[in-house]
XYZ file of C-alpha atoms in Angstrom:
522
model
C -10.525 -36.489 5.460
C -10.612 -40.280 6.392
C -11.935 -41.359 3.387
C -9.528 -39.248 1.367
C -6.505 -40.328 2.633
C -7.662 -44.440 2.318
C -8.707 -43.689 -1.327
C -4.966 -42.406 -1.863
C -3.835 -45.360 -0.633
C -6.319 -47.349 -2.830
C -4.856 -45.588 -6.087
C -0.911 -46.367 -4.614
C -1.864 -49.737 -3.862
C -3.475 -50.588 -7.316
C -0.596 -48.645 -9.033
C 1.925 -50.653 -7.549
C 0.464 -53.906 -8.064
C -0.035 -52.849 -12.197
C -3.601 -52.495 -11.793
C -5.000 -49.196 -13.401
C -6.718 -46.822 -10.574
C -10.342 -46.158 -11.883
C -10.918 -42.542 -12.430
C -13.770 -42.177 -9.839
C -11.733 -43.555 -7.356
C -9.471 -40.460 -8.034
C -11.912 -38.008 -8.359
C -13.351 -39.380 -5.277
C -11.226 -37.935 -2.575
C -11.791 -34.466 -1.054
C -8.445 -32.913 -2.559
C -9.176 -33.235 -6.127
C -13.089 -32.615 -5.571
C -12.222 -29.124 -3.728
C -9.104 -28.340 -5.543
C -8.149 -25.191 -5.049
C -5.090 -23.106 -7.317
C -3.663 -21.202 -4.555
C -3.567 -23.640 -1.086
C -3.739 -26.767 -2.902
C -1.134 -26.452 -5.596
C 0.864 -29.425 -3.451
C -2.375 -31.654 -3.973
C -2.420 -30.904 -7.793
C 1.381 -31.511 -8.364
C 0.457 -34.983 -5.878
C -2.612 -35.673 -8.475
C -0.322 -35.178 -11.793
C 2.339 -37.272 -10.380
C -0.008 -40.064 -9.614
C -0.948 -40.109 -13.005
C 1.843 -39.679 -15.042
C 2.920 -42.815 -12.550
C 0.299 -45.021 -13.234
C 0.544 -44.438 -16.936
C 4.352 -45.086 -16.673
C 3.346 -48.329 -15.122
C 0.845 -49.357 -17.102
C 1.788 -48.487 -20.932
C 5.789 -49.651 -20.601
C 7.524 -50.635 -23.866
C 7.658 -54.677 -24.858
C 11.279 -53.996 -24.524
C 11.753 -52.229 -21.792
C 13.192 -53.860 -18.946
C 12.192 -53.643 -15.307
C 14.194 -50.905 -13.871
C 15.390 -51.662 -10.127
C 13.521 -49.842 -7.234
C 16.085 -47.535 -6.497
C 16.120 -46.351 -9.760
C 12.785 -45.873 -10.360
C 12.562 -43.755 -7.036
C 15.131 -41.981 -8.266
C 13.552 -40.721 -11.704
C 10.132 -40.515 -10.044
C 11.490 -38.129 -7.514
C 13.227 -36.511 -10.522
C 9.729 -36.309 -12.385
C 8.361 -34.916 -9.262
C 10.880 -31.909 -8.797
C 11.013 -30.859 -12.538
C 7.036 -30.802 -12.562
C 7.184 -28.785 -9.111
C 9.471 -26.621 -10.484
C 7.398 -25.547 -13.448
C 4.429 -24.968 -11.463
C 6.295 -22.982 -8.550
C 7.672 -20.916 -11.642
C 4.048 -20.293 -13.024
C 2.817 -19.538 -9.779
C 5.507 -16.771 -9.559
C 5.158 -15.699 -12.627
C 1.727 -14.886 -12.159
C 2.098 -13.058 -8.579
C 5.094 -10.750 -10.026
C 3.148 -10.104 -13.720
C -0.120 -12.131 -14.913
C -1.922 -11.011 -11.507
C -2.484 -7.502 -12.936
C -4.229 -9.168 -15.918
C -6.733 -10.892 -13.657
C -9.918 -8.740 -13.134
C -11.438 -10.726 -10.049
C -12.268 -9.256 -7.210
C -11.387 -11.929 -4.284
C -9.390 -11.519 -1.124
C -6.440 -13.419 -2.249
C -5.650 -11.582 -5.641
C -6.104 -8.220 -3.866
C -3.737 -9.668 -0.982
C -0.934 -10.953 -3.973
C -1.593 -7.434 -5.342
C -1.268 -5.546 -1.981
C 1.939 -7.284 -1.506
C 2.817 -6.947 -4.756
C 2.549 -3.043 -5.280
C 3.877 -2.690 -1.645
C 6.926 -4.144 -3.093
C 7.430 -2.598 -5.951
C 6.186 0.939 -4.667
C 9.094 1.052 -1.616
C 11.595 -0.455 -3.706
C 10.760 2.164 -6.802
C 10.280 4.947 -4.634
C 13.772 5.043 -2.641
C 12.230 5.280 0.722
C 15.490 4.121 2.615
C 16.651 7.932 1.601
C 14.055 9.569 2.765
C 13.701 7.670 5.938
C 17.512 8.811 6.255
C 16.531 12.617 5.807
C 13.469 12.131 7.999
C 16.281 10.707 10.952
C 18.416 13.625 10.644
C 15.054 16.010 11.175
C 14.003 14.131 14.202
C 17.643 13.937 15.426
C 17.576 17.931 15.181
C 13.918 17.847 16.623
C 14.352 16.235 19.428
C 15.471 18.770 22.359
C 12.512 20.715 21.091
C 10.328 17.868 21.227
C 11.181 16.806 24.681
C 10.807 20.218 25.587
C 7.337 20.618 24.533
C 6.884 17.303 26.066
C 8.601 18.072 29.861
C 6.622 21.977 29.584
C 2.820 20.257 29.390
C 3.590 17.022 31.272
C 4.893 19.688 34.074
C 1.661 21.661 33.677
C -0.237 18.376 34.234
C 1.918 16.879 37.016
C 2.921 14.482 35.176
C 6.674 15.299 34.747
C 8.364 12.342 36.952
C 6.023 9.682 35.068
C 8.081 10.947 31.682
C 11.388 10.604 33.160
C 10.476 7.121 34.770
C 8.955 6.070 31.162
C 11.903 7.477 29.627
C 14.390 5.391 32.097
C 12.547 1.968 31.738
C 12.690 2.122 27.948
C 16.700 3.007 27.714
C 17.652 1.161 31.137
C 21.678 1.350 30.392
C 21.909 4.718 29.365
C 20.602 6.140 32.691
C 23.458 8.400 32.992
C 23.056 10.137 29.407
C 19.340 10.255 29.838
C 20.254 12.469 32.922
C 22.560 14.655 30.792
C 19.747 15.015 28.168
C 17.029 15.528 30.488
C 19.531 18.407 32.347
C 20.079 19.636 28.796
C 16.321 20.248 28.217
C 15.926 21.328 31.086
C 18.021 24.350 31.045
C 16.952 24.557 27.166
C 13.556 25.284 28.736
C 14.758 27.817 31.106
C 16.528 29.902 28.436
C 13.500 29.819 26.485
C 11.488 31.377 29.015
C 13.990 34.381 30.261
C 14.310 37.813 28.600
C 15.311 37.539 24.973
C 14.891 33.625 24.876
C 10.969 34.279 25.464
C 9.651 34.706 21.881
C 12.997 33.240 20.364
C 12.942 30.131 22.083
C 9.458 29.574 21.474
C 9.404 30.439 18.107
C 12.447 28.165 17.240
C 10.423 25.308 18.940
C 7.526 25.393 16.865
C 9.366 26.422 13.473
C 11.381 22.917 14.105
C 8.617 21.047 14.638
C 6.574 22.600 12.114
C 9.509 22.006 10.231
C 9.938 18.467 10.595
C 6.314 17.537 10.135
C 6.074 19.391 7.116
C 8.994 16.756 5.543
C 7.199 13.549 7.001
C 3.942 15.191 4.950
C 6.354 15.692 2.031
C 7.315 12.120 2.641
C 4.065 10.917 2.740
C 2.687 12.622 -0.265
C 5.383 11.579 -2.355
C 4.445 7.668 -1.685
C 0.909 8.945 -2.127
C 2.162 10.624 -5.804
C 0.118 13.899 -4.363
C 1.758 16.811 -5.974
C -0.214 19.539 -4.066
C 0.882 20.027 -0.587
C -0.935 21.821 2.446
C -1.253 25.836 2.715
C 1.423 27.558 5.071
C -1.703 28.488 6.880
C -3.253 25.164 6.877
C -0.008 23.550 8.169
C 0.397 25.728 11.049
C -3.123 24.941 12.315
C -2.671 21.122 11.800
C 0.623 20.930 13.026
C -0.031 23.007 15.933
C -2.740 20.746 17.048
C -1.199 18.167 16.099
C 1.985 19.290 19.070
C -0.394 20.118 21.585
C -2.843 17.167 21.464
C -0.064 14.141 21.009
C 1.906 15.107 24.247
C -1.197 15.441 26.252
C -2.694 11.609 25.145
C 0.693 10.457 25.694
C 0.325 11.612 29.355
C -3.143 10.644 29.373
C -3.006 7.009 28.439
C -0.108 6.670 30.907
C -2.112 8.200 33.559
C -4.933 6.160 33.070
C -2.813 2.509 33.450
C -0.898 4.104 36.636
C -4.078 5.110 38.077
C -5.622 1.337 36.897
C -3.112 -0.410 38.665
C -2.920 1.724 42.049
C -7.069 1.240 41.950
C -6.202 -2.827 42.083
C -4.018 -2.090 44.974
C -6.187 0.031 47.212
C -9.280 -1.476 46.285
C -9.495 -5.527 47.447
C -12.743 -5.667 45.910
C -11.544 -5.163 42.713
C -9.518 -8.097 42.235
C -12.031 -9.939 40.508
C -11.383 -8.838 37.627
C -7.135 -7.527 38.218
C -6.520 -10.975 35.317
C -8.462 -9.080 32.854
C -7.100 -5.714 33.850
C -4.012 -6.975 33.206
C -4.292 -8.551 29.543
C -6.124 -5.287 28.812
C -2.411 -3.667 30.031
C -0.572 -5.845 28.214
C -2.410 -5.037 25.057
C -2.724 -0.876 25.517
C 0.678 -0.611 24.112
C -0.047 -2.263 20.845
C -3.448 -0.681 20.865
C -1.971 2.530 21.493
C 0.845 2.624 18.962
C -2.157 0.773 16.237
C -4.045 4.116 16.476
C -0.743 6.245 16.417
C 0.364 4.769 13.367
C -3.472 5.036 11.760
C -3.658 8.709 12.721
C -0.582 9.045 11.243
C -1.907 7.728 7.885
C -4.958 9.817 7.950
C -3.175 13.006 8.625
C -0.508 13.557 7.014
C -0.973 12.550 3.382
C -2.374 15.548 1.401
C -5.522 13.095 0.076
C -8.316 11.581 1.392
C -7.447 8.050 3.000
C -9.743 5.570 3.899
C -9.836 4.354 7.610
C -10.222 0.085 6.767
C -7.183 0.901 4.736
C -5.117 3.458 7.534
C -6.288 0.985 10.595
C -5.069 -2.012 9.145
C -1.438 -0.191 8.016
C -1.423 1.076 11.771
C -1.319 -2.644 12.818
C 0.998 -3.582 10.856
C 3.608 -0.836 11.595
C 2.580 -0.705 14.867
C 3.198 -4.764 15.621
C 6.436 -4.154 13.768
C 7.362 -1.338 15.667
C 6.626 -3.025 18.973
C 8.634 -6.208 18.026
C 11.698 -3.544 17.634
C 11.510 -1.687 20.882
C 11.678 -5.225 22.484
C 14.346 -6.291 20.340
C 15.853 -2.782 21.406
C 15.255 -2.857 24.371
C 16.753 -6.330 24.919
C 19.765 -5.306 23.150
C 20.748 -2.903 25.397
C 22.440 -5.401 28.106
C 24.816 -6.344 25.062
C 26.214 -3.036 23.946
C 27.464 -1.649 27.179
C 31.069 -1.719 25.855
C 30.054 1.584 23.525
C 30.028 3.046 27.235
C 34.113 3.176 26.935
C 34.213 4.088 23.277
C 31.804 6.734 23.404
C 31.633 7.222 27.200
C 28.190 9.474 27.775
C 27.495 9.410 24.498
C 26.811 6.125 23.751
C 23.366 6.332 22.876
C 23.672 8.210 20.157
C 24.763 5.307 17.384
C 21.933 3.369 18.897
C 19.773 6.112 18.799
C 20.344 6.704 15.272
C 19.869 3.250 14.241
C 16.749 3.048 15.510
C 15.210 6.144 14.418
C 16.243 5.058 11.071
C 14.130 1.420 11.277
C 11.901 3.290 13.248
C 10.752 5.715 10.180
C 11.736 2.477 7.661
C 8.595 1.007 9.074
C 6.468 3.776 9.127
C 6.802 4.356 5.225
C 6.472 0.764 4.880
C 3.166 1.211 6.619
C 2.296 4.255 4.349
C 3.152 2.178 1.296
C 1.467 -0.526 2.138
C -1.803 2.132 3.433
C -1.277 3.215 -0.723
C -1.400 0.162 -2.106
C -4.081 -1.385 -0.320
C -6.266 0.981 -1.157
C -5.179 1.732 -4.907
C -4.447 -1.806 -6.258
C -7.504 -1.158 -9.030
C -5.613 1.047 -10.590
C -2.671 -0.835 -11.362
C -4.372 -3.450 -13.292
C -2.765 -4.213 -16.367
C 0.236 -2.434 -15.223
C 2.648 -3.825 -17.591
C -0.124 -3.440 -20.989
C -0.739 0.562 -19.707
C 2.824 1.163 -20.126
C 3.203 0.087 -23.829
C -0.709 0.419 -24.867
C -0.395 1.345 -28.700
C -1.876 5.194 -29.666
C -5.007 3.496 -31.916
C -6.004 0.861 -29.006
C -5.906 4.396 -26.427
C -8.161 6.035 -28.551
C -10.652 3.662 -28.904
C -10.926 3.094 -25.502
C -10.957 7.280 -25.087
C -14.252 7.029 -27.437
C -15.685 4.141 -25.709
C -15.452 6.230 -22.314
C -16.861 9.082 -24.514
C -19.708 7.422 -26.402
C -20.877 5.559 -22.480
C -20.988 9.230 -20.776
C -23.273 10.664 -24.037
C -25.177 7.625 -23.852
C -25.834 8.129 -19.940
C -26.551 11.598 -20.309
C -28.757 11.449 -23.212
C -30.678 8.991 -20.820
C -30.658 10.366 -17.768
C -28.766 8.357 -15.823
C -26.204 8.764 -13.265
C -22.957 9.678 -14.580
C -20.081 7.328 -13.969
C -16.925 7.899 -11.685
C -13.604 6.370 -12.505
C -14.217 3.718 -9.693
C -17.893 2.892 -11.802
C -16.033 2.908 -15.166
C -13.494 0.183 -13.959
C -16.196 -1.659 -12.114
C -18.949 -2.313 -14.974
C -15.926 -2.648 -17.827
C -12.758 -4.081 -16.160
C -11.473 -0.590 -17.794
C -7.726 -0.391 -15.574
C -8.690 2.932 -13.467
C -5.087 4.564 -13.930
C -5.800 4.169 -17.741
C -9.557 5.863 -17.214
C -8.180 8.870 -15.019
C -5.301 9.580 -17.705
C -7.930 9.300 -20.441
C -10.547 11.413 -18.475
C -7.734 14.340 -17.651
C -7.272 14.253 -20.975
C -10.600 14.781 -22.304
C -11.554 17.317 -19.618
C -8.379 19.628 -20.581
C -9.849 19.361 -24.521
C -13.346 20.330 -23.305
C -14.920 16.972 -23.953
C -15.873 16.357 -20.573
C -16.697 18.121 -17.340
C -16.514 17.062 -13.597
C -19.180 17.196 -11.351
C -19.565 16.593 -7.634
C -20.514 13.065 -6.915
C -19.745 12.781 -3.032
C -16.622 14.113 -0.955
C -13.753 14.153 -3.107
C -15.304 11.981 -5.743
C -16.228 13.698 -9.108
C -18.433 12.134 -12.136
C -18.162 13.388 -15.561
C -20.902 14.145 -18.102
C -19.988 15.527 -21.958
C -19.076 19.674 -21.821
C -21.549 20.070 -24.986
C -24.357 19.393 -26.170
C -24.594 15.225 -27.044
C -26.637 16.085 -29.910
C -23.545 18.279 -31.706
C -20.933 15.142 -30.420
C -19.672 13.264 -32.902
C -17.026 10.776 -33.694
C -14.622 13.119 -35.549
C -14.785 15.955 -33.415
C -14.102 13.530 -30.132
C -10.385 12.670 -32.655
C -9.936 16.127 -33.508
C -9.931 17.212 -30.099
C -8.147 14.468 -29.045
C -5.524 14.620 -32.017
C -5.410 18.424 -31.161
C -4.451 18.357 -27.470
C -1.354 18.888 -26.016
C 1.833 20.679 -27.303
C 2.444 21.092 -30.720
C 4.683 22.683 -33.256
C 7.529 23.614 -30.979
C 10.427 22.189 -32.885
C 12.658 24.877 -34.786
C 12.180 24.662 -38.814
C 10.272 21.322 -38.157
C 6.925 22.496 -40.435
C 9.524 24.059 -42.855
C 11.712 20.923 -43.663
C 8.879 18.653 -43.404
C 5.890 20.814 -45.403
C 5.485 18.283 -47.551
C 4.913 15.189 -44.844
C 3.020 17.164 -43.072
C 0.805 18.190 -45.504
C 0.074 14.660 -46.755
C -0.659 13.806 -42.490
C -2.686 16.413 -42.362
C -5.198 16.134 -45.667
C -5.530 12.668 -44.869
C -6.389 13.449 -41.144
C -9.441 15.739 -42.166
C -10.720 13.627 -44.750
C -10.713 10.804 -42.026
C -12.701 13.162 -39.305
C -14.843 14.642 -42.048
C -16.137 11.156 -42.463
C -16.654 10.701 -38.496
C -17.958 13.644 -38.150
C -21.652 12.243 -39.713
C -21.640 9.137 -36.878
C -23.031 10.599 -33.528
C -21.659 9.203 -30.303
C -25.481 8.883 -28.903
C -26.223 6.698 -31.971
C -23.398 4.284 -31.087
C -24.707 0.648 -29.760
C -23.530 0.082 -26.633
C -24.834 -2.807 -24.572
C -26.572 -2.375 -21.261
C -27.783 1.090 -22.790
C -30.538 1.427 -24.788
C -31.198 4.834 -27.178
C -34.476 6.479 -26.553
């Protein structure tokens, strides 16, 4: 780094005394040697402005007079901001668009793609909505929630430690924490007398049931899963899902209680009460890390991959954290709502932050989608206007490699393998695939869970290039305009004669025949 920064000075020095900077003492330093697009771009713009410089100096007109120093500071800095502001628009440009043209596979371009599609995804999807809807269901779920909450922490003792928790985290609302704890309480001892028995308990669980089933909705919709759970399936989930949350809750405050009274009674122990207490310090965030990634494994409909889930749960779990503190802190500067809204005044506050609280969470599940799904958004923008000839030869390509592999016994591709070995975009391949499955092209088979290949539906000796068009040509809807073959007979009946002399030529070329390379025919 020495070196580098006295062979800048070298190339300023010889600039300014009108000497021309040889190019290996350039080339020499570490910047321009390990230039790198991304974290170097200031070096480059340094590098370009050197040289236009020393060209400036060096190749001035006979004419041209010798422009004061303040001037030419001026219209090098001027130089310098117009060339910065080209590349800075370039470099945009390319993290908004051209990124989605670029095929590598390196940490950086998937993290300007994550961000990218995380953008785009909760901007296109109207999440703020839905995290509104998903308020007013946990605003109507809560009594039941608390109730379920107060009925197993009494069965484990462990009532009192809920209220405390409850008191620490809304300090100046003590009073309407009272009311709402009272109000549960005689919630719960309705529920559990005469009629109230099997009516109170049912309109517990129907509630929650009821607002888990929306955050799944939620979830599947960011997902762009169109198949939701079975009644059946959602009772069992949910169900555990009630019963096992309250019970870590109390568990995981238990244990750091019982951690700290064992530094306490225990002298011995002390050895080690420092690292005790980081470990303390960090359960919360650890805790609400593997909330949040539960979260994302659970409730979307799919299958969701844990690297993916775990490091979503960080992020909305740091996020969340830094708002309970800010919420927290806030509370010593809203105590005049008390004499607006006397003991009600933690409901606007309430409100408020159930609705950033559930903002974050989606932002977690977006970013949990895109993470994992950024393949198949390459070429996002080209997908979107691809003309019908260029889609059909890539349908045929697809076709002609999954004859090929069959007719050679080889492993039949996935989506994931197509993309991979041909920089084929995978939402393009899956579209493409559905379609030739529904025409009877193709056929899925098992590859691993929740992972299908596909291998050709016929035999690959009877596959050829015109019936791959005709079926292709052929599927979908057709002929459901009124009159429209009627008015048009003639048109159509030029289309159509020129259509089947064009497949009755293909249909001579066999797909297996095709050269493709990487495969070799028998």
């Amino acid at each position: 780094m020495f070196w580098s920064v006295m062979m800048m000075f070298k190339v300023f020095g010889l600039m300014s005394a009108g000497v021309p900077p040889h190019p290996a003492d350039i080339k020499a330093t570490y910047f321009f040697r390990h230039l790198n697009k991304y974290h170097y771009i200031f070096c480059l713009l340094l590098y370009k402005y050197v040289i236009e410089l020393s060209q400036l100096a060096l190749h001035r007109p006979p004419g041209m007079k010798k422009k004061s120093k303040i001037s030419n500071m001026i219209s090098r800095g001027s130089a310098f901001m117009r060339l910065a502001s080209i590349r800075t628009k370039a470099f945009i440009a390319y993290c908004t668009t051209e990124v989605w043209s670029d095929t590598r596979r390196t940490w950086r371009i998937n993290t300007i793609k994550t961000i990218n599609l995380t953008v785009r995804s909760f901007l296109n999807t109207d999440l703020q909505n839905r995290a509104s809807a998903l308020t007013y269901n946990t605003l109507l779920a809560i009594v039941p929630a608390l109730a379920l909450l107060f009925a197993i922490g009494r069965g484990f003792g462990f009532e009192n430690l809920l209220q405390t928790q409850l008191f620490q985290a809304l300090p100046s609302q003590k009073h309407a924490l009272e009311a709402g704890i009272e109000f549960v309480s005689g919630y719960m001892q309705q529920a559990s007398q005469g009629l109230f028995v099997g009516v109170g308990i049912v309109v517990l669980l129907w509630t929650m049931i009821s607002l888990m089933s929306n955050i799944e909705d939620t979830f599947n919709t960011v997902w762009g899963v169109t198949h939701a759970r079975s009644f059946g399936r959602k009772v069992i989930d949910y169900t555990a899902i009630m019963f096992l949350l309250p019970i870590l809750m109390i568990c995981s405050s238990g244990i750091s209680v019982m951690a700290s009274y064992a530094l306490v009674d225990n002298p011995r122990l002390h050895f080690i009460t420092p690292a005790l207490k980081v470990a303390l310090d960090v359960a919360p965030f650890v805790l609400t890390w593997m909330s949040f990634t539960g979260m994302y494994l659970a409730f979307p409909n799919t299958k969701v991959r844990f690297k993916n889930a775990f490091l979503s749960g960080i992020f909305a779990g740091t996020a969340f954290q830094i708002l309970q503190y800010l919420f927290l802190s806030g509370q010593i500067y809203v105590s005049k709502y008390n004499a607006i809204y006397g003991s009600f005044a933690f409901l606007p506050l309430l409100l408020i932050w159930l609705q950033l609280v559930w903002t974050i969470t989606l932002a977690g599940a977006v970013l949990c989608y895109s993470s994992q799904n950024i393949f198949q958004f390459n070429f996002s923008n080209d997908i979107s206007t691809i003309s019908l000839d260029y889609k059909r030869q890539i349908a045929v390509v697809i076709m002609a490699i999954t004859v090929k592999r069959f007719d050679l016994g080889l492993r039949p591709f996935t989506v994931t393998d197509f993309a991979a070995n041909y920089h084929m975009p995978s939402r393009l391949v899956t579209q493409l695939i559905d379609e030739m499955v529904a025409a009877d092209l193709l056929s899925a088979v098992v590859a691993g869970e929740d992972i299908y290949a596909y291998q050709p539906a016929t035999d690959p000796s009877k596959v050829t290039l015109g019936m791959v068009l005709d079926k292709l040509n052929s599927q979908g809807a057709n002929d459901f305009i009124p009159n429209f073959q009627k008015d048009f007979s003639d048109i159509i009946r030029e289309i159509s004669d020129n259509t089947r002399q064009t497949i009755a030529m293909c249909d001579k070329i066999l797909l297996r025949d095709m050269p493709i390379n990487g495969l070799e025919t028998k």
